[in-house]
XYZ file of C-alpha atoms in Angstrom:
197
model
C -16.462 -7.836 6.806
C -15.478 -4.649 4.557
C -11.946 -3.570 4.243
C -11.132 -0.275 2.573
C -7.337 0.008 1.069
C -6.000 2.740 0.833
C -2.597 3.978 -0.852
C -1.031 6.747 0.750
C -0.489 10.159 -0.586
C 2.239 11.608 -2.423
C 6.036 11.228 -0.808
C 9.364 13.143 -0.862
C 10.778 10.326 -2.690
C 8.458 10.718 -5.598
C 9.749 14.583 -6.329
C 13.472 13.840 -5.326
C 14.013 11.120 -7.834
C 14.258 8.569 -4.999
C 14.120 4.553 -4.700
C 11.201 4.446 -2.209
C 10.485 0.761 -1.292
C 11.686 0.531 2.473
C 12.629 4.030 2.183
C 10.975 6.054 5.330
C 10.406 9.364 3.298
C 6.985 11.693 4.617
C 4.239 13.166 2.478
C 4.500 15.966 0.617
C 1.898 19.045 0.876
C 0.606 17.421 -2.045
C 0.185 14.212 -0.885
C -1.511 15.352 2.543
C -4.244 17.209 0.462
C -4.228 14.002 -2.158
C -5.620 12.252 1.475
C -7.852 15.228 2.590
C -9.796 15.155 -0.726
C -10.938 11.608 -0.281
C -12.297 11.951 2.954
C -15.701 13.179 1.460
C -16.329 9.881 -0.792
C -15.172 7.424 2.449
C -18.210 9.780 4.334
C -20.586 9.102 1.514
C -19.916 4.992 1.908
C -21.843 5.280 5.041
C -20.093 2.434 6.497
C -18.997 2.196 10.171
C -15.574 1.747 10.394
C -14.195 0.617 13.902
C -9.826 0.971 13.178
C -7.600 1.899 11.058
C -4.354 -0.119 10.484
C -1.534 1.469 8.531
C 1.801 0.363 7.556
C 4.730 1.887 9.590
C 6.102 3.930 6.742
C 5.865 7.581 7.335
C 3.777 8.443 4.041
C 1.594 5.613 5.106
C 0.904 6.389 8.650
C 0.782 10.605 8.360
C -1.619 9.581 5.636
C -3.317 7.134 8.363
C -3.423 9.857 10.921
C -5.426 12.116 8.928
C -8.254 9.764 8.579
C -7.963 8.729 12.357
C -8.760 12.354 12.994
C -10.918 12.949 10.458
C -13.256 9.810 11.879
C -12.660 9.504 15.097
C -11.233 6.577 14.839
C -8.235 4.343 16.407
C -4.828 3.802 14.693
C -2.517 0.697 15.039
C 0.252 0.273 13.409
C 1.087 -3.374 11.348
C 4.653 -4.191 9.822
C 3.176 -6.922 7.859
C 1.278 -4.061 5.423
C 4.565 -2.047 4.449
C 5.465 -1.555 0.913
C 7.947 -4.325 -1.069
C 11.131 -3.772 -0.360
C 11.916 -3.746 -4.038
C 14.859 -1.800 -4.168
C 17.362 -3.480 -1.341
C 20.599 -1.573 -1.133
C 19.265 1.101 -3.471
C 16.908 1.866 -0.870
C 16.148 5.766 -0.685
C 18.880 6.393 -3.013
C 18.705 9.168 -5.582
C 18.544 7.389 -8.659
C 21.319 8.949 -10.768
C 24.130 8.212 -7.873
C 22.765 4.199 -7.448
C 23.086 4.362 -10.919
C 26.770 5.648 -10.558
C 27.160 3.767 -7.457
C 25.879 0.050 -8.139
C 25.555 -0.142 -11.774
C 25.235 -3.485 -11.796
C 22.159 -3.625 -9.356
C 20.639 -0.941 -11.409
C 20.858 -3.278 -14.068
C 18.955 -6.042 -12.561
C 16.771 -4.191 -11.000
C 15.911 -2.441 -14.943
C 15.534 -6.337 -15.901
C 13.083 -7.188 -13.048
C 15.659 -9.509 -11.039
C 16.773 -9.407 -7.391
C 18.887 -7.079 -6.143
C 21.200 -7.490 -3.330
C 18.635 -7.381 0.099
C 15.354 -7.334 -1.363
C 12.105 -9.013 -0.955
C 11.364 -11.310 -3.720
C 8.054 -11.236 -4.833
C 7.113 -15.048 -3.150
C 7.960 -13.574 -0.106
C 5.825 -10.354 -0.480
C 2.662 -12.942 -1.419
C 3.085 -14.855 1.565
C 3.298 -11.396 3.796
C -0.040 -10.046 2.309
C -1.645 -13.321 2.923
C -0.470 -13.266 6.534
C -1.310 -9.716 6.746
C -4.670 -10.615 5.564
C -5.240 -13.153 8.025
C -4.287 -11.050 10.976
C -6.626 -8.415 9.812
C -9.127 -10.567 9.471
C -8.964 -12.100 13.124
C -9.106 -8.888 14.339
C -13.026 -9.251 15.578
C -13.818 -6.417 13.647
C -16.259 -5.863 10.661
C -15.348 -2.518 9.016
C -11.913 -1.521 8.919
C -9.635 0.760 7.359
C -5.722 -0.244 6.232
C -3.587 2.455 4.577
C -1.031 1.028 2.561
C 1.342 0.868 -0.776
C 0.997 0.264 -4.490
C 2.922 -3.036 -4.474
C 1.005 -4.112 -1.528
C -2.093 -3.279 -3.453
C -1.013 -4.989 -6.666
C -0.313 -8.322 -4.623
C -3.278 -8.348 -2.994
C -5.183 -8.064 -6.667
C -3.088 -9.997 -8.598
C -2.169 -13.285 -6.200
C -5.721 -13.202 -3.830
C -8.554 -11.163 -5.627
C -7.746 -12.641 -9.122
C -8.284 -8.671 -10.496
C -5.685 -6.587 -11.895
C -5.437 -3.008 -10.890
C -5.511 -0.581 -13.833
C -5.467 2.537 -12.020
C -3.641 3.473 -8.373
C -3.553 6.934 -7.630
C -1.679 8.619 -4.701
C -4.544 8.495 -1.931
C -6.846 6.426 -3.920
C -8.924 3.726 -2.152
C -11.039 0.458 -2.820
C -13.426 -1.308 -0.634
C -12.950 -5.208 -0.368
C -15.943 -7.538 1.030
C -14.604 -10.253 2.885
C -17.237 -13.268 2.855
C -16.272 -16.540 4.162
C -13.615 -17.687 1.758
C -14.779 -14.818 -1.212
C -12.826 -11.416 -1.062
C -14.657 -9.291 -3.678
C -13.411 -5.845 -4.589
C -16.296 -2.911 -4.528
C -16.409 0.708 -4.910
C -13.246 2.833 -4.994
C -12.204 6.234 -5.961
C -8.714 6.488 -7.807
C -8.318 2.776 -8.246
C -9.557 0.817 -11.044
C -9.159 -3.010 -11.863
C -10.609 -5.772 -13.949
C -10.328 -9.600 -13.815
C -7.449 -11.376 -14.948
C -7.979 -13.335 -17.862
C -6.417 -16.542 -17.870
């Protein structure tokens, strides 16, 4: 089974200096172009993709719709492949406003600690594992999954045993799932290296 995992294009929260996470921001014009610019490299793979799964957040779903139209593939939303809810009550807020309104929470976030209402790393790991199991049981051989940066970080670090060294907006990587093994392969805008223990 081959799954092409793609990170969505640039979204509006990037331009407005807001906390994203589960904040539901649309793609920017640049984000749309980032996805379109990857189409030819995906076509060159010559993989007969059967379906696209997307996070329900606008920036991912809009990215997935571009692929769906280009490759004439059905699209299904899957809640499990959402971004990590890293920001809890800070979600969607402009960062300077958040610092003024919830300075204690921003301080926790800056110290890599749990923010009120956020999703812990161990819960994200469980969700990512569940998402992969759901996708693997769909009966399809070749799929595209449009998701987010922290989902990809978790997938690589906690499941594949690799570390992402680059993950551009609109970047993609093909992962080969063979029985119990999962091996990352060709990519564009995404780089990785084995985790050295």
